[in-house]
PDB file of C-alpha atoms and ligand atoms in Angstrom:
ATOM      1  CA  UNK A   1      -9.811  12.830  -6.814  1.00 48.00           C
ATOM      2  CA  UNK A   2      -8.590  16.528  -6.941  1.00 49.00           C
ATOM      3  CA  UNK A   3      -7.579  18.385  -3.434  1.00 53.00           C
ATOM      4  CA  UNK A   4      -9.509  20.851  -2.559  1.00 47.00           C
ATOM      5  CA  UNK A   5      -7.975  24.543  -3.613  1.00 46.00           C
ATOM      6  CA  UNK A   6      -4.324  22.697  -4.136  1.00 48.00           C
ATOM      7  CA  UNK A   7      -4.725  20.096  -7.496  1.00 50.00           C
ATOM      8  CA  UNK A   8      -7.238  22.460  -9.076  1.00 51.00           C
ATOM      9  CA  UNK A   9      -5.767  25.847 -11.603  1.00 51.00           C
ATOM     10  CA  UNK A  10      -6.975  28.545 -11.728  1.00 56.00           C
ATOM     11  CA  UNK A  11     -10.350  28.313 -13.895  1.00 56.00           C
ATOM     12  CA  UNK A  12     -10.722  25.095 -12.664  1.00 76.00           C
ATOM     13  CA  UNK A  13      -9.956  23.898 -16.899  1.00 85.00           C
ATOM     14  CA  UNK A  14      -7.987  20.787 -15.937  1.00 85.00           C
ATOM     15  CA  UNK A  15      -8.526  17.317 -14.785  1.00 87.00           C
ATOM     16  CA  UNK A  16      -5.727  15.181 -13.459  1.00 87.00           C
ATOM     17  CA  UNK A  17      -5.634  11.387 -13.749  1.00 87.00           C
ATOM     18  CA  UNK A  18      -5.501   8.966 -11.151  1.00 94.00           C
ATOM     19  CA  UNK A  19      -2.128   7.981  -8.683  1.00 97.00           C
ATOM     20  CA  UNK A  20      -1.406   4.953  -7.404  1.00 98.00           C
ATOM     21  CA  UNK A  21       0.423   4.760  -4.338  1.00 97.00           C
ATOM     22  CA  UNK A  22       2.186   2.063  -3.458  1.00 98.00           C
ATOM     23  CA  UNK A  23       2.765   1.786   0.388  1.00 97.00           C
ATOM     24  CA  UNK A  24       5.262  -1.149   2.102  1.00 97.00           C
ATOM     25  CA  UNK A  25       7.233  -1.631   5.022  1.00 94.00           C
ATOM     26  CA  UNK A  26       7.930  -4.162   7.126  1.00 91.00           C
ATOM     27  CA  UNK A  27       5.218  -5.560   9.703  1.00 85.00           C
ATOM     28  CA  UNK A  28       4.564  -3.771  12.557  1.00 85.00           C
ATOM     29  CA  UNK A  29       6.207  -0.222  11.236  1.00 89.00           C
ATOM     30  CA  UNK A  30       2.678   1.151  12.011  1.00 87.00           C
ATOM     31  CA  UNK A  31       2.011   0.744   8.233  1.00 90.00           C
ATOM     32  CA  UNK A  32      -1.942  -0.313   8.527  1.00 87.00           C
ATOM     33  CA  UNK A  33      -2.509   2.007  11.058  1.00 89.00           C
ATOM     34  CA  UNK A  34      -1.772   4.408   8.515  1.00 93.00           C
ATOM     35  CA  UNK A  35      -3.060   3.381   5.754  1.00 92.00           C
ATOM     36  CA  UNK A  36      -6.145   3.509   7.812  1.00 90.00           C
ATOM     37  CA  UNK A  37      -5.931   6.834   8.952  1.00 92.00           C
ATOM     38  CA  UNK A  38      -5.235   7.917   5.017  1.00 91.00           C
ATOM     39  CA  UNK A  39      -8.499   6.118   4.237  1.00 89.00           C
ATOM     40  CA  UNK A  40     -10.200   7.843   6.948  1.00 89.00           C
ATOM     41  CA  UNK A  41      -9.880  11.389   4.870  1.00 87.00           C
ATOM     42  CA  UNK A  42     -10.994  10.022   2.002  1.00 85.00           C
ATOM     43  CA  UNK A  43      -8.127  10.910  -0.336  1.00 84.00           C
ATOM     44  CA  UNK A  44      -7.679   7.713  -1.719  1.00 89.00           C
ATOM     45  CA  UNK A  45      -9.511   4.510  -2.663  1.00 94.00           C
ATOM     46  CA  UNK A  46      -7.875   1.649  -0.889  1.00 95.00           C
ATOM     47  CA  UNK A  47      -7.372  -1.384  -2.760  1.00 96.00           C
ATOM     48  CA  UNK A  48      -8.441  -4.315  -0.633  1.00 97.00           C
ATOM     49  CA  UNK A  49      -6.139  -7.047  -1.309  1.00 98.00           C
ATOM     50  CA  UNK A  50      -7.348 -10.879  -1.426  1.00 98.00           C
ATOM     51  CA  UNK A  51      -5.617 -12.806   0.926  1.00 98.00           C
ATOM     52  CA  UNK A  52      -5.270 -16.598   2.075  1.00 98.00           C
ATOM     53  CA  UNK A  53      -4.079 -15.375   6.079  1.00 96.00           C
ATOM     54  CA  UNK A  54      -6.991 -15.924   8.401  1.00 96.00           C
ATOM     55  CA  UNK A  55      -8.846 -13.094  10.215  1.00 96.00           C
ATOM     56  CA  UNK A  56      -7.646 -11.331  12.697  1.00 91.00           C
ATOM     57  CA  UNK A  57      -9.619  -9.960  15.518  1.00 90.00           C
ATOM     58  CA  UNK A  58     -11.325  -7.051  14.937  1.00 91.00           C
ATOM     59  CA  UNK A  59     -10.550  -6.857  11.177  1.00 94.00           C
ATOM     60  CA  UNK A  60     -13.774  -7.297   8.319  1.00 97.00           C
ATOM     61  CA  UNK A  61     -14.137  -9.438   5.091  1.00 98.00           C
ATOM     62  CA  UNK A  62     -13.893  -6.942   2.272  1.00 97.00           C
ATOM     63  CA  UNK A  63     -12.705  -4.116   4.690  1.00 94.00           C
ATOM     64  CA  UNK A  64      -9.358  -5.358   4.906  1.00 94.00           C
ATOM     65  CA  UNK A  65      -9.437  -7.836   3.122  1.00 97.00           C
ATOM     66  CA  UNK A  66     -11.083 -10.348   1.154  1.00 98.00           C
ATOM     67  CA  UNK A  67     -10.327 -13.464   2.961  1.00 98.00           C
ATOM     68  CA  UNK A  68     -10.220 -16.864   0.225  1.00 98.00           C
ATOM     69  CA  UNK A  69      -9.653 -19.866   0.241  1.00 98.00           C
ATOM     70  CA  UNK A  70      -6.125 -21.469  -1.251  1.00 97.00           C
ATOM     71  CA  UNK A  71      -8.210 -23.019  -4.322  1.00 98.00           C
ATOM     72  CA  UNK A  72     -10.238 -19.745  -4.689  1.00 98.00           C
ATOM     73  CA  UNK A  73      -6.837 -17.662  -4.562  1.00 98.00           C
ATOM     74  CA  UNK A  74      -5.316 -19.830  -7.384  1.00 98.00           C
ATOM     75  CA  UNK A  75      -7.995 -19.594  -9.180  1.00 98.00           C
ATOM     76  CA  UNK A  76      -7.990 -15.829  -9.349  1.00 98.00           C
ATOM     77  CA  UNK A  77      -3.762 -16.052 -10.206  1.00 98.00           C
ATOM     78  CA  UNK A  78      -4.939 -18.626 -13.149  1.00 98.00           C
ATOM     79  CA  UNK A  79      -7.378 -16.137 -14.145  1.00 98.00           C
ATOM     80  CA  UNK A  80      -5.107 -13.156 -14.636  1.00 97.00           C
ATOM     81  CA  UNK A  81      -7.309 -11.047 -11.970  1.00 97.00           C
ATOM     82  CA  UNK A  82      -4.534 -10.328 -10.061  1.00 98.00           C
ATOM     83  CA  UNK A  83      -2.145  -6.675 -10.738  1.00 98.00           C
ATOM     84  CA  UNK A  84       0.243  -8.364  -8.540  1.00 98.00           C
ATOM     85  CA  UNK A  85       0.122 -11.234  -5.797  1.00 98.00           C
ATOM     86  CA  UNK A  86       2.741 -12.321  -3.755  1.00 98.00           C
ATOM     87  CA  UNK A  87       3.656 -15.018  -0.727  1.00 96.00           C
ATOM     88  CA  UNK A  88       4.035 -12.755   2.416  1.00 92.00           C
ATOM     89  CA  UNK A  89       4.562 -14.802   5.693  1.00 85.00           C
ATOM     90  CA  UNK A  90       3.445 -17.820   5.089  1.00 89.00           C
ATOM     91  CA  UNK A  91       0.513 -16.389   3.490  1.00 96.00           C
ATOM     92  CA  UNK A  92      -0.881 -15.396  -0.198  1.00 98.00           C
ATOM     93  CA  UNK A  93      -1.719 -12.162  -1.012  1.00 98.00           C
ATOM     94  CA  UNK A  94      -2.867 -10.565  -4.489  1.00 98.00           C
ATOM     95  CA  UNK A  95      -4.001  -6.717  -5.582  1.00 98.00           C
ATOM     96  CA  UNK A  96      -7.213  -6.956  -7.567  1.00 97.00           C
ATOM     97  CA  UNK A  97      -6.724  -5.574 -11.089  1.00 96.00           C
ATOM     98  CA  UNK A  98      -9.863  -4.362 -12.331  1.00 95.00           C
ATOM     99  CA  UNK A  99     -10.659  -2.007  -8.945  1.00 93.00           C
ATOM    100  CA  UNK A 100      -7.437  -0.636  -9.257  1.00 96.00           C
ATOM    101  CA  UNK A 101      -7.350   0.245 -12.734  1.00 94.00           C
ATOM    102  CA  UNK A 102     -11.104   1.937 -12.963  1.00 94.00           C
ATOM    103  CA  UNK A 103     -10.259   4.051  -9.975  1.00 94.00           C
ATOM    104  CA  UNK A 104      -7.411   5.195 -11.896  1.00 94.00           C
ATOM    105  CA  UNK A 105      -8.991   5.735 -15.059  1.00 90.00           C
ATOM    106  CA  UNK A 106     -11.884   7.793 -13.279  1.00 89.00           C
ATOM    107  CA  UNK A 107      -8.991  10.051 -12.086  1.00 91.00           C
ATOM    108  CA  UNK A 108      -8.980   8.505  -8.403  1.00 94.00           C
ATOM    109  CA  UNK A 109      -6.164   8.037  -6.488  1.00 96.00           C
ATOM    110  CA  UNK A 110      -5.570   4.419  -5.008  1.00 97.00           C
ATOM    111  CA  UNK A 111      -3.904   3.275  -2.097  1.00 97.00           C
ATOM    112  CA  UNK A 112      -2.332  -0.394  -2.125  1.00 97.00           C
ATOM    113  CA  UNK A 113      -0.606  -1.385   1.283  1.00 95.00           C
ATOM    114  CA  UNK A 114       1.754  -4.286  -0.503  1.00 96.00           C
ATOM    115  CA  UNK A 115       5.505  -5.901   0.457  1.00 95.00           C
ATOM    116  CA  UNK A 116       8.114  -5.653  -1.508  1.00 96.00           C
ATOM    117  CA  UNK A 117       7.984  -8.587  -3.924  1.00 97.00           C
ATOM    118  CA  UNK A 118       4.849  -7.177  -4.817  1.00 98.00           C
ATOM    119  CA  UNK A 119       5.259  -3.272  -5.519  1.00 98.00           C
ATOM    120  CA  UNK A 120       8.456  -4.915  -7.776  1.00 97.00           C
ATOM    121  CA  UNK A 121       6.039  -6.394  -9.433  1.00 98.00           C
ATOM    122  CA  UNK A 122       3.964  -3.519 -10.480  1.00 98.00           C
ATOM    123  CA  UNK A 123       7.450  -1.545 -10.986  1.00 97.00           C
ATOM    124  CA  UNK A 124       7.610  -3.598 -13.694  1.00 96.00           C
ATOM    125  CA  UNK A 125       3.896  -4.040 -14.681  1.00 95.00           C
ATOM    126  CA  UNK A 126       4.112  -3.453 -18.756  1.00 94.00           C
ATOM    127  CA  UNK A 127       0.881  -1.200 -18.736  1.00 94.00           C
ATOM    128  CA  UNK A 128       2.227   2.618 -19.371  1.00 93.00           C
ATOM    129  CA  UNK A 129      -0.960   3.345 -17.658  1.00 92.00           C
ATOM    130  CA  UNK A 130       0.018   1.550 -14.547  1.00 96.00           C
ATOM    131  CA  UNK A 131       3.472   3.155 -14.918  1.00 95.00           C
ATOM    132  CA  UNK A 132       2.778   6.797 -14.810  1.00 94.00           C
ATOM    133  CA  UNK A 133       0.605   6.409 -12.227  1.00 97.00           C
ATOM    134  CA  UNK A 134       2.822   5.027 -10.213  1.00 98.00           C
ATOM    135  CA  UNK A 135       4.209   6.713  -6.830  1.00 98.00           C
ATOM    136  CA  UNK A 136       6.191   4.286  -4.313  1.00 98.00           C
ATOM    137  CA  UNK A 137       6.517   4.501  -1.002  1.00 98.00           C
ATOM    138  CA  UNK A 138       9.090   2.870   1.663  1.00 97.00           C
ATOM    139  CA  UNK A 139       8.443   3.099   5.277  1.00 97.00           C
ATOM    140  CA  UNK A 140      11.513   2.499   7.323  1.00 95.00           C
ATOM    141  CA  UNK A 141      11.066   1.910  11.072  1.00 93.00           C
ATOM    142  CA  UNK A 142      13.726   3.524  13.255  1.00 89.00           C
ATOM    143  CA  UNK A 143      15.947   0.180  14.689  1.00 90.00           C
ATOM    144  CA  UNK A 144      14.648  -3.263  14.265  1.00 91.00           C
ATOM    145  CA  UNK A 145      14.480  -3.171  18.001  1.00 91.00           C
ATOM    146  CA  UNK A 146      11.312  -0.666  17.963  1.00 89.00           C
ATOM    147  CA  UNK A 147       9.929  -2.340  14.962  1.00 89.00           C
ATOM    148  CA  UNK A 148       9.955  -5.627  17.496  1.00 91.00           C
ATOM    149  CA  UNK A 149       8.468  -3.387  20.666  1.00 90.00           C
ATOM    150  CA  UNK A 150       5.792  -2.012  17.844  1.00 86.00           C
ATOM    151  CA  UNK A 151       4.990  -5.802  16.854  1.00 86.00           C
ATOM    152  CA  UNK A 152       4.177  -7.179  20.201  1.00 89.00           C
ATOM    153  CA  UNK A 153       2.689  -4.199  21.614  1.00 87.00           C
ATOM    154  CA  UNK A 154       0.400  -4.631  18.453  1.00 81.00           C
ATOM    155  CA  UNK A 155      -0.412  -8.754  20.160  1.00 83.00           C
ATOM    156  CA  UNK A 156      -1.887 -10.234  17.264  1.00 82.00           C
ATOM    157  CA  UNK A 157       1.126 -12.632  16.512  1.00 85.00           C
ATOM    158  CA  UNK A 158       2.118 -15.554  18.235  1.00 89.00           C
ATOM    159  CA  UNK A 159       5.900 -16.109  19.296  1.00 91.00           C
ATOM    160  CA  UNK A 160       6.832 -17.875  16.099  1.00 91.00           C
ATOM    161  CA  UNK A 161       4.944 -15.945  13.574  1.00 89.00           C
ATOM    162  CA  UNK A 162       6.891 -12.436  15.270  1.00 90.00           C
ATOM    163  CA  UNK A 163      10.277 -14.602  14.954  1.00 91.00           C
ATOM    164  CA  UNK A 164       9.208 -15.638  11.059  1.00 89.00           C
ATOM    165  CA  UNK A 165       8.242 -11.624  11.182  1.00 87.00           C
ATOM    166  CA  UNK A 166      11.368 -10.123  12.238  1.00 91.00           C
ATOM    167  CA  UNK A 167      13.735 -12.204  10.269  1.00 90.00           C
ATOM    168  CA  UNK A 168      11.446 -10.625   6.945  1.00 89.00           C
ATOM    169  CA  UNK A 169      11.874  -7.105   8.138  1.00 91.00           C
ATOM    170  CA  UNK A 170      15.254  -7.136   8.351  1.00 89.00           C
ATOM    171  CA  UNK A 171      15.390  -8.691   4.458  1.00 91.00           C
ATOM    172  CA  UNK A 172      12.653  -5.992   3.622  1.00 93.00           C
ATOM    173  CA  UNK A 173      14.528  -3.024   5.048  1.00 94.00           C
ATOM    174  CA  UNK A 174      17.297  -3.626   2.362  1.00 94.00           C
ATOM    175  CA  UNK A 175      14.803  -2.850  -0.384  1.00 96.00           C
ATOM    176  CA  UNK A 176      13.888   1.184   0.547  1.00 96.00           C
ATOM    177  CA  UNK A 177      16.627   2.258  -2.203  1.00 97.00           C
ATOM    178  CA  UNK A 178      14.008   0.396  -5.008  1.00 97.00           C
ATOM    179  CA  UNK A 179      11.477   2.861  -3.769  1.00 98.00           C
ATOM    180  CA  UNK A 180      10.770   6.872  -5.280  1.00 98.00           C
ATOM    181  CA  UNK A 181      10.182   8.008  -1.784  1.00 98.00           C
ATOM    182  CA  UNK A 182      11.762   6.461   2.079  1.00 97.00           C
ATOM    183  CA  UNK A 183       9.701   7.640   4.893  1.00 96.00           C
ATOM    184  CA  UNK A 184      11.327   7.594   8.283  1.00 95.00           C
ATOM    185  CA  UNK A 185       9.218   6.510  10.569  1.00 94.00           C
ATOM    186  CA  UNK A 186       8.505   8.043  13.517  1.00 93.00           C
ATOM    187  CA  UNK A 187       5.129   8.871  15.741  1.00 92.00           C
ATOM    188  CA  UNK A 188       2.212   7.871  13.640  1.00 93.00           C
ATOM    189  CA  UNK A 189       1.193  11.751  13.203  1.00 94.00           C
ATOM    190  CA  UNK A 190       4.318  12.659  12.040  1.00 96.00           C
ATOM    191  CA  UNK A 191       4.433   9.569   9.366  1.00 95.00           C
ATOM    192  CA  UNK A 192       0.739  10.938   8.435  1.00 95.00           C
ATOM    193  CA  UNK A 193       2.463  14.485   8.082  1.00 96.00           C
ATOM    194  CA  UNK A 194       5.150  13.410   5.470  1.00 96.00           C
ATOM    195  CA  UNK A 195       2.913  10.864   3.183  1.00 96.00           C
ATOM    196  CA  UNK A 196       0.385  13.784   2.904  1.00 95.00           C
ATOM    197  CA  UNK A 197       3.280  16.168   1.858  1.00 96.00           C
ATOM    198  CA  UNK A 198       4.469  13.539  -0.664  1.00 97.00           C
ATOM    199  CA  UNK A 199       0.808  13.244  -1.716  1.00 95.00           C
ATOM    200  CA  UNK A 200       0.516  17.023  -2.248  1.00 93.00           C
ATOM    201  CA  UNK A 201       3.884  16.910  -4.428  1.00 94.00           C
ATOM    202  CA  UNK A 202       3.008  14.190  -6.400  1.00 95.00           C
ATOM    203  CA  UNK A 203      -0.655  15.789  -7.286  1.00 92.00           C
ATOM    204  CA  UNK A 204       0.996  18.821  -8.122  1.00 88.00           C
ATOM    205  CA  UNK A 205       2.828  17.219 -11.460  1.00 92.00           C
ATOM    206  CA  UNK A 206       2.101  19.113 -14.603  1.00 90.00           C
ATOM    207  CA  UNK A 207       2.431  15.091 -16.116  1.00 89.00           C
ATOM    208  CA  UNK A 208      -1.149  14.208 -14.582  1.00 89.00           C
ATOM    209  CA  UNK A 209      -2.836  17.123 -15.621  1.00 87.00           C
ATOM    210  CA  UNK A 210      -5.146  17.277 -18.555  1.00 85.00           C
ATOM    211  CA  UNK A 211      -7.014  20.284 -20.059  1.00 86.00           C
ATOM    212  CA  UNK A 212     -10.816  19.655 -19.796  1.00 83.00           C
TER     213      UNK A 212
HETATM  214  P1  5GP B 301      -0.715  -8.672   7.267  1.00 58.02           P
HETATM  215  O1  5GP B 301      -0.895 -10.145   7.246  1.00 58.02           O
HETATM  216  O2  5GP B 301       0.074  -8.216   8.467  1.00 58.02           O
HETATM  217  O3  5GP B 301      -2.006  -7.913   7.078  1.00 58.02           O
HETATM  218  O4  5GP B 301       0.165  -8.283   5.992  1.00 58.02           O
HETATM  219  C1  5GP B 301       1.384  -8.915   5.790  1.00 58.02           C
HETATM  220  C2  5GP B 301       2.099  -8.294   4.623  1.00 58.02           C
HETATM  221  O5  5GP B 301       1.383  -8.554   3.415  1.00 58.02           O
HETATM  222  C3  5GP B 301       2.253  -6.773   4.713  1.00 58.02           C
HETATM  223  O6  5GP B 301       3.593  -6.449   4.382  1.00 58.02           O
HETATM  224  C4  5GP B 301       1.322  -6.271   3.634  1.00 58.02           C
HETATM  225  O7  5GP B 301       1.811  -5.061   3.080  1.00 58.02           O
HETATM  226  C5  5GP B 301       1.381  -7.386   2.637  1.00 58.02           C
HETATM  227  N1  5GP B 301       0.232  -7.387   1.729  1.00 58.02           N
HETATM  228  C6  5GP B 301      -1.053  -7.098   2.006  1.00 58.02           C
HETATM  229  N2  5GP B 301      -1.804  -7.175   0.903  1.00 58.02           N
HETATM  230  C7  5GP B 301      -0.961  -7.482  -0.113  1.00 58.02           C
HETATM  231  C8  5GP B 301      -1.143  -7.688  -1.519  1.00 58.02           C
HETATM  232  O8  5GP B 301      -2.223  -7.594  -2.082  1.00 58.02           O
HETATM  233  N3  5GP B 301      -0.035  -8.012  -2.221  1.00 58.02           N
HETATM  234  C9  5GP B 301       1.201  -8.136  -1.665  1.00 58.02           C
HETATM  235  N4  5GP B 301       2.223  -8.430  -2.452  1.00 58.02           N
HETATM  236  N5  5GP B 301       1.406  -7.946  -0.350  1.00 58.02           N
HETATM  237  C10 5GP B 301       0.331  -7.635   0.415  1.00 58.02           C
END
């Protein structure tokens, strides 16, 4: 998808090929809140992960995610119809290949909200395709004593699942250094402020641009 008046040369003689950004932080940075307000503006396909973790109030099947069964999930692994799939939590979770990779070949960009076992995963996914569209993103939450205010304010976990919660985080925030790009987070306009100018950057690179 090319930004209006930023992506596009003059005489409008290129294309550009898809990006695929890779979001994670630890739960409760105000990561899905974003990710929602980024597929709100329509710059990006989101990727809607597979996942074994029951519903949550007010989320959707196939809006958030596609909720499956254990069987169903391993059946999906055994088929090879996962990009990447990971245990978060407690939980599976698993990035469907085949949406991913025609967005990207139709020159859209693609959002995939994933932890950190999984983006190493697709850091070292052997598909060149996969590679250069690659763009990672770490979101690190000020003190793990807001991310912990930011979690229960949020209510949706009970007391042990925040404890199981927390002690991730901390293990997660030692990963931002595998990452291209560390966001600090702060209020949820200004983390919306700094993804969009790493979007803009990244769209920018002579390396995704093809003459028509
Ligand atoms: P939640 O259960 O709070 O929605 O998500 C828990 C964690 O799972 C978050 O860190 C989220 O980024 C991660 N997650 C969501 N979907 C996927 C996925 O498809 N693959 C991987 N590896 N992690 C995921």
């Amino acid at each position: 998808m090319l930004e209006q008046g930023m992506s596009q040369p003059p005489g409008n003689c290129f294309t550009r090929t898809g990006i695929l950004f890779v979001v994670s932080a630890p739960s409760g940075t105000g990561k899905t809140t974003l990710c929602n307000n980024l597929r709100q503006s329509g710059d990006f396909v989101y990727s809607v992960s597979c996942t074994t973790r029951k519903i949550r109030p007010g989320e959707e099947d196939g809006v958030d995610y596609h909720y499956i069964s254990q069987e169903e999930f391993k059946r999906r692994v055994d088929a090879g119809d996962f990009l990447e799939h990971a245990e978060v939590h407690g939980n599976h979770y698993g990035t469907l290949k085949e949406q991913v990779q025609v967005e990207l070949n139709g020159g859209t960009d693609v959002l995939l909200d994933i932890d950190v076992a999984g983006a190493r995963q697709i850091r070292s996914c052997p598909d060149s395709s996969i590679q250069q569209a690659l763009v990672d993103v770490f979101i690190m939450p000020p003190t793990l004593q807001e991310l912990e205010k930011r979690l229960r304010k949020r209510g949706t976990e009970t007391e042990e699942q925040i404890g199981t919660r927390m002690a991730n985080a901390a293990s997660e925030m030692g990963f931002w250094q595998e990452y291209s790009y560390t966001l600090l987070s702060e209020t949820m306009e200004e983390d919306l402020i700094k993804f969009r100018a790493i979007m803009r950057a990244e769209r920018y690179r002579s390396a995704r641009l093809r003459r028509k």
